[in-house]
């Protein structure tokens, strides 16, 4: 009599639970998939995938940069503070150097003839700094700045006389061009990506001020840079591009920014390689 | 024939004449601009005070890309000065920069007098006394200060140095600033 009652009560609950759960699970899984992950329009689907791919690339790069910056911070936390301070000082020095019309070379203590600007922002005579490099370092080693002892990898001409003034001046211009092209070709390319980012503060003002100087940039190069610049502006302004803003708003604008960063990065790399390759064309 | 190093030395000399640093003076010899003679006055309120130390600077055609060879001609007792007068100073060796001119070199040596680096001794006795027996060290320094006066007397026959000797004798009773002014005038006079 007593055993019969428990057997009956235990049988009922299992049946009830089995019936209820499957229905609820199946309903929640099916509908959200259709609405969010599988849009019906094939064009919208393609655009979404492209945007997501670009975003993933950007995020991966950001994570890598963050990891690398953390690694550097651990290695030298104080160096980081000093680096920030030095960067501000360097930018100010570069700005001042490009504004002045004449400079004194700290090596020969006279007005700099054919002044060249290093990527740490100091200005020397082309002949003085090249001689210093040749006498103080092996040819395969980049030179340390005579003013601040930081290694510089780039020499940029600043306020040089114009070709065509006189035969003697033209000879000097060509001679000094060979010198800085030799240095730039040896050390200005094949460098870590982060160094390119570090060079942006110096390359932007230099490019702005000297873009129309035909002695530094040939017409072909001007056309090339101008064309790229116009393309970037057009891409930003167009409402319908690879990922149009009219449909995706913020994501579309983000896509434009990413494209812009990549193109400007390539532009600076071209500038550096151009400065280095002029020597090859001359030789 | 003027070379970049000689042009640079002429600018150094002009700059040294127009804006002389306190307590140092120098000039090239009459026959060779690559050889200079300089005088450093011991910094005030230091054991070297009142000393007038003579140095020679030998430049090469590679100047300013290479540092000159600087030696004390006057007797010197200092942890970083060798027995032959050579100076152990980083900016004259691996830390050289072509932006240093003669005035900067002399000023650095002058400041080295009272700020020696005993960790890289060129004169082990001086370095040891400097760290362990400062009183004896200062006594030895005082001796070479007095000898620096005598050295000028010993060269009394030299026409170039004669003016310096006379000025030194006249200036002895005067103040330190007067010493500097008269010595500079003397240097200018002899060079004119």
PDB file of C-alpha atoms in Angstrom, chain A residues 21-144:
ATOM      1  CA  UNK A  21      11.553  23.171 -22.679  1.00  0.00           C
ATOM      2  CA  UNK A  22      12.042  22.280 -26.396  1.00  0.00           C
ATOM      3  CA  UNK A  23       9.383  24.647 -27.590  1.00  0.00           C
ATOM      4  CA  UNK A  24      10.873  27.690 -25.831  1.00  0.00           C
ATOM      5  CA  UNK A  25      14.444  27.006 -27.032  1.00  0.00           C
ATOM      6  CA  UNK A  26      13.495  26.508 -30.635  1.00  0.00           C
ATOM      7  CA  UNK A  27      11.530  29.734 -30.759  1.00  0.00           C
ATOM      8  CA  UNK A  28      14.326  31.961 -29.370  1.00  0.00           C
ATOM      9  CA  UNK A  29      16.994  30.522 -31.678  1.00  0.00           C
ATOM     10  CA  UNK A  30      15.188  30.834 -34.975  1.00  0.00           C
ATOM     11  CA  UNK A  31      13.802  34.356 -35.162  1.00  0.00           C
ATOM     12  CA  UNK A  32      16.851  36.502 -34.116  1.00  0.00           C
ATOM     13  CA  UNK A  33      19.060  34.772 -36.679  1.00  0.00           C
ATOM     14  CA  UNK A  34      16.849  35.745 -39.544  1.00  0.00           C
ATOM     15  CA  UNK A  35      16.452  39.354 -38.445  1.00  0.00           C
ATOM     16  CA  UNK A  36      20.063  40.329 -37.592  1.00  0.00           C
ATOM     17  CA  UNK A  37      22.641  38.029 -39.119  1.00  0.00           C
ATOM     18  CA  UNK A  38      21.181  37.265 -42.532  1.00  0.00           C
ATOM     19  CA  UNK A  39      19.837  40.372 -44.271  1.00  0.00           C
ATOM     20  CA  UNK A  40      17.767  39.709 -47.352  1.00  0.00           C
ATOM     21  CA  UNK A  41      19.410  42.295 -49.637  1.00  0.00           C
ATOM     22  CA  UNK A  42      22.652  40.894 -51.187  1.00  0.00           C
ATOM     23  CA  UNK A  43      24.231  44.355 -51.675  1.00  0.00           C
ATOM     24  CA  UNK A  44      23.658  45.335 -48.063  1.00  0.00           C
ATOM     25  CA  UNK A  45      25.046  41.996 -47.000  1.00  0.00           C
ATOM     26  CA  UNK A  46      28.252  42.549 -48.991  1.00  0.00           C
ATOM     27  CA  UNK A  47      28.694  46.079 -47.634  1.00  0.00           C
ATOM     28  CA  UNK A  48      28.215  44.865 -44.077  1.00  0.00           C
ATOM     29  CA  UNK A  49      30.806  42.148 -44.503  1.00  0.00           C
ATOM     30  CA  UNK A  50      33.359  44.584 -45.946  1.00  0.00           C
ATOM     31  CA  UNK A  51      32.821  47.037 -43.104  1.00  0.00           C
ATOM     32  CA  UNK A  52      33.172  44.295 -40.529  1.00  0.00           C
ATOM     33  CA  UNK A  53      36.380  43.078 -42.189  1.00  0.00           C
ATOM     34  CA  UNK A  54      37.883  46.575 -42.143  1.00  0.00           C
ATOM     35  CA  UNK A  55      36.828  47.066 -38.540  1.00  0.00           C
ATOM     36  CA  UNK A  56      38.442  43.768 -37.559  1.00  0.00           C
ATOM     37  CA  UNK A  57      41.716  44.758 -39.234  1.00  0.00           C
ATOM     38  CA  UNK A  58      41.660  48.122 -37.481  1.00  0.00           C
ATOM     39  CA  UNK A  59      40.918  46.540 -34.102  1.00  0.00           C
ATOM     40  CA  UNK A  60      43.681  43.961 -34.511  1.00  0.00           C
ATOM     41  CA  UNK A  61      46.172  46.700 -35.372  1.00  0.00           C
ATOM     42  CA  UNK A  62      45.045  48.796 -32.404  1.00  0.00           C
ATOM     43  CA  UNK A  63      45.441  45.818 -30.079  1.00  0.00           C
ATOM     44  CA  UNK A  64      48.909  45.136 -31.466  1.00  0.00           C
ATOM     45  CA  UNK A  65      49.933  48.775 -31.013  1.00  0.00           C
ATOM     46  CA  UNK A  66      48.575  48.806 -27.477  1.00  0.00           C
ATOM     47  CA  UNK A  67      50.480  45.628 -26.661  1.00  0.00           C
ATOM     48  CA  UNK A  68      53.660  47.062 -28.092  1.00  0.00           C
ATOM     49  CA  UNK A  69      53.247  50.366 -26.275  1.00  0.00           C
ATOM     50  CA  UNK A  70      52.660  48.543 -22.990  1.00  0.00           C
ATOM     51  CA  UNK A  71      55.773  46.502 -23.595  1.00  0.00           C
ATOM     52  CA  UNK A  72      57.756  49.658 -24.151  1.00  0.00           C
ATOM     53  CA  UNK A  73      56.262  51.345 -21.111  1.00  0.00           C
ATOM     54  CA  UNK A  74      57.365  48.482 -18.907  1.00  0.00           C
ATOM     55  CA  UNK A  75      60.850  48.598 -20.386  1.00  0.00           C
ATOM     56  CA  UNK A  76      61.290  52.332 -19.918  1.00  0.00           C
ATOM     57  CA  UNK A  77      58.567  54.284 -18.169  1.00  0.00           C
ATOM     58  CA  UNK A  78      60.774  57.309 -17.640  1.00  0.00           C
ATOM     59  CA  UNK A  79      61.943  57.213 -21.233  1.00  0.00           C
ATOM     60  CA  UNK A  80      58.313  57.519 -22.234  1.00  0.00           C
ATOM     61  CA  UNK A  81      57.926  60.794 -20.364  1.00  0.00           C
ATOM     62  CA  UNK A  82      61.159  62.103 -21.822  1.00  0.00           C
ATOM     63  CA  UNK A  83      60.088  60.984 -25.280  1.00  0.00           C
ATOM     64  CA  UNK A  84      56.864  62.969 -24.990  1.00  0.00           C
ATOM     65  CA  UNK A  85      58.735  66.056 -23.884  1.00  0.00           C
ATOM     66  CA  UNK A  86      61.297  65.635 -26.645  1.00  0.00           C
ATOM     67  CA  UNK A  87      58.576  65.246 -29.236  1.00  0.00           C
ATOM     68  CA  UNK A  88      56.987  68.541 -28.244  1.00  0.00           C
ATOM     69  CA  UNK A  89      60.361  70.279 -28.306  1.00  0.00           C
ATOM     70  CA  UNK A  90      61.185  68.730 -31.674  1.00  0.00           C
ATOM     71  CA  UNK A  91      57.918  69.846 -33.248  1.00  0.00           C
ATOM     72  CA  UNK A  92      58.420  73.381 -31.982  1.00  0.00           C
ATOM     73  CA  UNK A  93      61.989  73.409 -33.288  1.00  0.00           C
ATOM     74  CA  UNK A  94      60.887  72.145 -36.690  1.00  0.00           C
ATOM     75  CA  UNK A  95      58.191  74.794 -36.924  1.00  0.00           C
ATOM     76  CA  UNK A  96      60.650  77.544 -36.037  1.00  0.00           C
ATOM     77  CA  UNK A  97      63.271  76.214 -38.436  1.00  0.00           C
ATOM     78  CA  UNK A  98      60.878  76.205 -41.369  1.00  0.00           C
ATOM     79  CA  UNK A  99      59.757  79.765 -40.626  1.00  0.00           C
ATOM     80  CA  UNK A 100      63.210  81.332 -40.481  1.00  0.00           C
ATOM     81  CA  UNK A 101      64.652  82.490 -43.775  1.00  0.00           C
ATOM     82  CA  UNK A 102      68.306  82.048 -42.785  1.00  0.00           C
ATOM     83  CA  UNK A 103      70.067  79.783 -40.333  1.00  0.00           C
ATOM     84  CA  UNK A 104      73.450  79.560 -38.665  1.00  0.00           C
ATOM     85  CA  UNK A 105      75.251  76.253 -38.930  1.00  0.00           C
ATOM     86  CA  UNK A 106      76.473  75.234 -35.455  1.00  0.00           C
ATOM     87  CA  UNK A 107      79.383  73.337 -36.999  1.00  0.00           C
ATOM     88  CA  UNK A 108      81.036  76.090 -39.054  1.00  0.00           C
ATOM     89  CA  UNK A 109      79.449  78.967 -37.070  1.00  0.00           C
ATOM     90  CA  UNK A 110      78.545  80.790 -40.281  1.00  0.00           C
ATOM     91  CA  UNK A 111      75.320  81.300 -42.189  1.00  0.00           C
ATOM     92  CA  UNK A 112      74.266  77.852 -43.339  1.00  0.00           C
ATOM     93  CA  UNK A 113      74.903  77.423 -47.050  1.00  0.00           C
ATOM     94  CA  UNK A 114      72.512  74.874 -48.562  1.00  0.00           C
ATOM     95  CA  UNK A 115      70.866  74.234 -45.172  1.00  0.00           C
ATOM     96  CA  UNK A 116      69.505  70.753 -44.495  1.00  0.00           C
ATOM     97  CA  UNK A 117      66.990  69.836 -41.806  1.00  0.00           C
ATOM     98  CA  UNK A 118      67.410  66.638 -39.825  1.00  0.00           C
ATOM     99  CA  UNK A 119      64.453  64.668 -38.534  1.00  0.00           C
ATOM    100  CA  UNK A 120      65.271  65.864 -35.020  1.00  0.00           C
ATOM    101  CA  UNK A 121      64.733  69.435 -36.214  1.00  0.00           C
ATOM    102  CA  UNK A 122      68.271  70.828 -36.351  1.00  0.00           C
ATOM    103  CA  UNK A 123      69.742  72.630 -39.348  1.00  0.00           C
ATOM    104  CA  UNK A 124      73.292  72.398 -40.685  1.00  0.00           C
ATOM    105  CA  UNK A 125      75.195  73.187 -43.839  1.00  0.00           C
ATOM    106  CA  UNK A 126      74.809  70.262 -46.188  1.00  0.00           C
ATOM    107  CA  UNK A 127      78.570  70.032 -46.595  1.00  0.00           C
ATOM    108  CA  UNK A 128      79.279  70.319 -42.851  1.00  0.00           C
ATOM    109  CA  UNK A 129      76.925  67.581 -41.709  1.00  0.00           C
ATOM    110  CA  UNK A 130      77.933  65.217 -44.513  1.00  0.00           C
ATOM    111  CA  UNK A 131      81.616  65.721 -43.692  1.00  0.00           C
ATOM    112  CA  UNK A 132      80.873  65.133 -40.028  1.00  0.00           C
ATOM    113  CA  UNK A 133      79.063  61.917 -40.916  1.00  0.00           C
ATOM    114  CA  UNK A 134      81.888  60.704 -43.114  1.00  0.00           C
ATOM    115  CA  UNK A 135      84.581  61.469 -40.537  1.00  0.00           C
ATOM    116  CA  UNK A 136      82.800  60.274 -37.405  1.00  0.00           C
ATOM    117  CA  UNK A 137      80.936  57.149 -38.532  1.00  0.00           C
ATOM    118  CA  UNK A 138      81.338  54.249 -40.898  1.00  0.00           C
ATOM    119  CA  UNK A 139      79.534  54.815 -44.183  1.00  0.00           C
ATOM    120  CA  UNK A 140      76.982  52.140 -43.316  1.00  0.00           C
ATOM    121  CA  UNK A 141      76.091  53.750 -39.969  1.00  0.00           C
ATOM    122  CA  UNK A 142      73.618  56.646 -39.671  1.00  0.00           C
ATOM    123  CA  UNK A 143      74.951  59.816 -38.092  1.00  0.00           C
ATOM    124  CA  UNK A 144      74.193  61.276 -34.675  1.00  0.00           C
TER     125      UNK A 144
END
